[in-house]
């Protein structure tokens, strides 16, 4: 069966520091992969999606970037975090229109 | 473009009450419709889905019927439990369309004992 992992689970970082969040999927090949963010009390905001290795589409221009170095690995990065980057980050993969979400990373920028 | 509109929350109910969370949509093509649930501190989980008009999706006592004539996919449960307290998201994806699903803003459900 397919599983999706995210780490770390929680992260507290100072403003201006770098960020790297990792997502890996097991049990499927060539998945479509997504990064979402949820601000407190808000809905889902799609940040990036990828249909293959090295193929990244950005939905929201900001100081975040994404990379897909391997088929089942999706990384979210930032060179300098802002206070507004705080939130709950969710990775997901999709099949037949259904989305399967990871457990999320709670990021607090201080 | 595609859009999903959900009723504003929070919805507050007593245990064993009947639940309805409204969801309506607009889509440029023929969508599949989904309900996802997010428990506190967790990622979203697929709750149920329907892929064509008049289909009824069901899971864990929840049901939703794909109504093409009213472009709706309302979520219902006959008797809610405290453990159903969560945020519920309605979503759609158009077949053959982009890889990006469209989500509603989510509706928070709080069930009191």
Tab-separated table of C-alpha atoms in Angstrom:
chain	number	residue	atom	x	y	z
A	1	UNK	CA	0.000	0.000	0.000
A	2	UNK	CA	1.028	3.584	-0.506
A	3	UNK	CA	2.292	5.767	2.304
A	4	UNK	CA	3.472	9.342	2.465
A	5	UNK	CA	5.967	10.707	4.949
A	6	UNK	CA	6.777	14.246	5.967
A	7	UNK	CA	9.443	15.571	8.272
A	8	UNK	CA	9.991	17.216	10.514
A	9	UNK	CA	6.617	17.137	12.250
A	10	UNK	CA	7.181	20.473	13.952
A	11	UNK	CA	9.724	23.215	13.423
A	12	UNK	CA	10.440	26.551	15.078
A	13	UNK	CA	12.710	28.803	13.070
A	14	UNK	CA	13.802	32.446	13.421
A	15	UNK	CA	13.009	35.023	10.768
A	16	UNK	CA	15.681	35.044	8.054
A	17	UNK	CA	16.763	31.437	8.567
A	18	UNK	CA	16.614	28.808	5.780
A	19	UNK	CA	14.006	26.077	5.502
A	20	UNK	CA	13.929	22.567	4.130
A	21	UNK	CA	10.868	20.329	4.421
A	22	UNK	CA	10.921	16.861	2.945
A	23	UNK	CA	8.187	14.616	1.642
A	24	UNK	CA	8.563	11.062	0.366
A	25	UNK	CA	5.999	8.669	-1.055
A	26	UNK	CA	6.215	4.893	-0.966
A	27	UNK	CA	4.344	2.261	-2.914
A	28	UNK	CA	3.698	4.170	-6.134
A	29	UNK	CA	5.740	5.415	-9.056
A	30	UNK	CA	5.708	8.721	-10.922
A	31	UNK	CA	3.078	10.296	-8.664
A	32	UNK	CA	1.811	13.839	-9.041
A	33	UNK	CA	3.048	15.654	-5.951
A	34	UNK	CA	1.773	18.785	-4.232
A	35	UNK	CA	2.761	21.213	-1.475
A	36	UNK	CA	-0.031	23.057	0.356
A	37	UNK	CA	-0.021	25.521	3.226
A	38	UNK	CA	-2.711	26.178	5.798
A	39	UNK	CA	-2.497	29.384	7.768
A	40	UNK	CA	-4.231	29.288	11.146
A	41	UNK	CA	-7.986	29.000	10.696
A	42	UNK	CA	-7.715	29.225	6.912
A	43	UNK	CA	-8.237	26.879	4.011
A	44	UNK	CA	-5.690	25.155	1.796
A	45	UNK	CA	-3.339	27.186	-0.358
A	46	UNK	CA	-1.602	25.287	-3.156
A	47	UNK	CA	2.050	26.298	-3.329
A	48	UNK	CA	3.653	23.926	-5.841
A	49	UNK	CA	2.891	20.813	-7.804
A	50	UNK	CA	5.001	18.420	-9.819
A	51	UNK	CA	4.120	15.879	-12.490
A	52	UNK	CA	7.631	14.415	-12.765
A	53	UNK	CA	11.270	14.662	-11.749
A	54	UNK	CA	12.518	18.193	-12.191
A	55	UNK	CA	9.072	19.467	-13.250
A	56	UNK	CA	7.787	22.037	-10.790
A	57	UNK	CA	4.896	24.445	-11.209
A	58	UNK	CA	4.482	27.352	-8.827
A	59	UNK	CA	1.025	28.572	-7.985
A	60	UNK	CA	1.893	31.451	-5.675
A	61	UNK	CA	4.920	33.738	-6.143
A	62	UNK	CA	6.749	34.060	-2.832
A	63	UNK	CA	10.027	33.327	-1.142
A	64	UNK	CA	9.514	29.563	-1.221
A	65	UNK	CA	10.810	27.095	-3.793
A	66	UNK	CA	10.342	23.395	-4.441
A	67	UNK	CA	12.439	20.659	-5.965
A	68	UNK	CA	11.896	17.049	-6.956
A	69	UNK	CA	15.293	15.379	-7.082
A	70	UNK	CA	13.866	11.851	-7.183
A	71	UNK	CA	10.627	10.328	-8.423
A	72	UNK	CA	9.059	10.042	-4.989
A	73	UNK	CA	10.758	12.885	-3.155
A	74	UNK	CA	9.477	16.451	-2.980
A	75	UNK	CA	11.303	19.186	-1.072
A	76	UNK	CA	10.071	22.617	-0.023
A	77	UNK	CA	12.738	25.225	0.656
A	78	UNK	CA	13.340	28.820	1.541
A	79	UNK	CA	16.546	30.814	1.765
A	80	UNK	CA	15.134	33.340	4.255
A	81	UNK	CA	11.948	32.735	6.209
A	82	UNK	CA	9.382	35.455	6.860
A	83	UNK	CA	6.930	35.650	9.747
A	84	UNK	CA	4.148	35.115	7.215
A	85	UNK	CA	5.603	31.699	6.323
A	86	UNK	CA	4.262	30.276	9.583
A	87	UNK	CA	1.622	27.633	9.028
A	88	UNK	CA	0.843	23.982	8.556
A	89	UNK	CA	2.529	22.523	5.458
A	90	UNK	CA	0.997	19.531	3.789
A	91	UNK	CA	2.445	17.311	1.093
A	92	UNK	CA	0.101	15.232	-1.057
A	93	UNK	CA	0.117	12.858	-4.009
A	94	UNK	CA	-2.777	12.102	-6.302
A	95	UNK	CA	-4.255	9.185	-8.208
A	96	UNK	CA	-7.515	9.101	-10.177
A	97	UNK	CA	-8.317	12.603	-8.993
A	98	UNK	CA	-8.068	11.640	-5.312
A	99	UNK	CA	-5.479	13.320	-3.131
A	100	UNK	CA	-3.591	11.554	-0.353
A	101	UNK	CA	-2.071	13.805	2.267
A	102	UNK	CA	0.881	13.431	4.574
A	103	UNK	CA	0.710	14.147	8.306
A	104	UNK	CA	1.954	17.721	7.875
A	105	UNK	CA	4.701	19.947	9.290
A	106	UNK	CA	3.810	22.697	11.758
A	107	UNK	CA	6.182	25.611	11.076
A	108	UNK	CA	6.424	28.540	13.455
A	109	UNK	CA	8.615	31.449	12.412
A	110	UNK	CA	9.639	33.601	15.368
B	1	UNK	CA	-12.664	28.834	-13.594
B	2	UNK	CA	-13.663	26.087	-11.205
B	3	UNK	CA	-14.822	26.910	-7.701
B	4	UNK	CA	-16.275	25.262	-4.598
B	5	UNK	CA	-18.408	27.069	-2.036
B	6	UNK	CA	-19.010	25.629	1.415
B	7	UNK	CA	-21.175	26.912	4.220
B	8	UNK	CA	-19.419	29.040	6.780
B	9	UNK	CA	-18.572	27.427	10.080
B	10	UNK	CA	-18.233	26.527	12.744
B	11	UNK	CA	-21.180	24.181	12.829
B	12	UNK	CA	-21.929	23.295	16.434
B	13	UNK	CA	-24.117	20.284	17.225
B	14	UNK	CA	-24.998	18.054	20.114
B	15	UNK	CA	-24.124	14.376	19.935
B	16	UNK	CA	-26.649	12.304	17.915
B	17	UNK	CA	-27.890	15.361	15.998
B	18	UNK	CA	-28.341	15.338	12.220
B	19	UNK	CA	-25.582	16.954	10.199
B	20	UNK	CA	-25.715	18.758	6.880
B	21	UNK	CA	-22.784	20.674	5.434
B	22	UNK	CA	-23.656	22.391	2.189
B	23	UNK	CA	-21.352	22.393	-0.821
B	24	UNK	CA	-22.001	23.856	-4.246
B	25	UNK	CA	-19.653	24.051	-7.189
B	26	UNK	CA	-18.993	25.528	-10.582
B	27	UNK	CA	-16.869	23.624	-13.063
B	28	UNK	CA	-15.714	24.127	-16.620
B	29	UNK	CA	-16.045	20.433	-17.385
B	30	UNK	CA	-17.487	17.287	-15.843
B	31	UNK	CA	-16.091	17.044	-12.305
B	32	UNK	CA	-15.557	14.286	-9.815
B	33	UNK	CA	-16.558	15.430	-6.339
B	34	UNK	CA	-14.918	14.689	-3.013
B	35	UNK	CA	-15.263	15.259	0.703
B	36	UNK	CA	-12.131	15.267	2.835
B	37	UNK	CA	-11.894	15.376	6.627
B	38	UNK	CA	-9.100	16.895	8.686
B	39	UNK	CA	-8.844	15.989	12.358
B	40	UNK	CA	-6.954	18.409	14.630
B	41	UNK	CA	-3.230	18.448	13.941
B	42	UNK	CA	-3.444	15.968	11.068
B	43	UNK	CA	-3.438	15.936	7.289
B	44	UNK	CA	-6.590	15.593	5.217
B	45	UNK	CA	-8.151	12.192	4.581
B	46	UNK	CA	-10.497	11.289	1.782
B	47	UNK	CA	-13.926	10.683	3.309
B	48	UNK	CA	-16.021	9.894	0.242
B	49	UNK	CA	-16.342	10.640	-3.440
B	50	UNK	CA	-18.731	10.532	-6.396
B	51	UNK	CA	-17.707	10.547	-10.027
B	52	UNK	CA	-20.960	11.039	-11.931
B	53	UNK	CA	-24.394	12.574	-11.549
B	54	UNK	CA	-26.734	10.898	-9.043
B	55	UNK	CA	-23.906	8.823	-7.567
B	56	UNK	CA	-23.954	8.619	-3.784
B	57	UNK	CA	-20.677	8.432	-1.929
B	58	UNK	CA	-20.733	7.009	1.589
B	59	UNK	CA	-18.287	6.178	4.349
B	60	UNK	CA	-18.368	5.995	8.171
B	61	UNK	CA	-22.059	6.941	8.231
B	62	UNK	CA	-21.511	10.034	6.068
B	63	UNK	CA	-23.240	10.390	2.704
B	64	UNK	CA	-23.249	12.846	-0.176
B	65	UNK	CA	-25.131	12.726	-3.473
B	66	UNK	CA	-23.806	14.251	-6.711
B	67	UNK	CA	-26.612	16.591	-7.860
B	68	UNK	CA	-25.782	17.907	-11.298
B	69	UNK	CA	-29.025	19.866	-11.649
B	70	UNK	CA	-28.281	21.915	-8.531
B	71	UNK	CA	-24.460	21.642	-8.785
B	72	UNK	CA	-24.336	20.455	-5.201
B	73	UNK	CA	-22.688	17.767	-3.115
B	74	UNK	CA	-24.002	18.234	0.422
B	75	UNK	CA	-22.516	16.129	3.210
B	76	UNK	CA	-24.943	14.459	5.639
B	77	UNK	CA	-24.808	12.201	8.648
B	78	UNK	CA	-27.796	10.983	10.590
B	79	UNK	CA	-26.250	10.949	14.055
B	80	UNK	CA	-22.967	12.697	14.772
B	81	UNK	CA	-20.513	11.720	17.472
B	82	UNK	CA	-17.989	13.771	19.411
B	83	UNK	CA	-15.280	11.987	17.407
B	84	UNK	CA	-16.662	13.553	14.205
B	85	UNK	CA	-15.407	16.958	15.345
B	86	UNK	CA	-13.075	18.044	12.544
B	87	UNK	CA	-12.815	20.319	9.520
B	88	UNK	CA	-14.558	19.090	6.376
B	89	UNK	CA	-13.448	20.104	2.882
B	90	UNK	CA	-15.460	19.755	-0.298
B	91	UNK	CA	-13.400	19.457	-3.488
B	92	UNK	CA	-13.682	18.809	-7.190
B	93	UNK	CA	-11.456	17.756	-10.028
B	94	UNK	CA	-12.432	17.953	-13.670
B	95	UNK	CA	-11.669	14.786	-15.616
B	96	UNK	CA	-9.038	15.365	-18.259
B	97	UNK	CA	-8.419	18.810	-16.862
B	98	UNK	CA	-5.469	20.159	-14.941
B	99	UNK	CA	-3.724	18.223	-12.218
B	100	UNK	CA	-4.938	20.696	-9.654
B	101	UNK	CA	-8.049	19.968	-7.603
B	102	UNK	CA	-10.234	22.807	-6.350
B	103	UNK	CA	-10.976	22.850	-2.633
B	104	UNK	CA	-13.563	24.734	-0.647
B	105	UNK	CA	-12.439	26.745	2.382
B	106	UNK	CA	-13.462	24.056	4.821
B	107	UNK	CA	-16.223	23.882	7.434
B	108	UNK	CA	-15.398	23.277	11.059
B	109	UNK	CA	-17.712	20.874	12.906
B	110	UNK	CA	-17.823	20.861	16.692
B	111	UNK	CA	-19.879	18.144	18.378
B	112	UNK	CA	-20.664	18.474	22.093
B	113	UNK	CA	-21.487	15.504	24.346
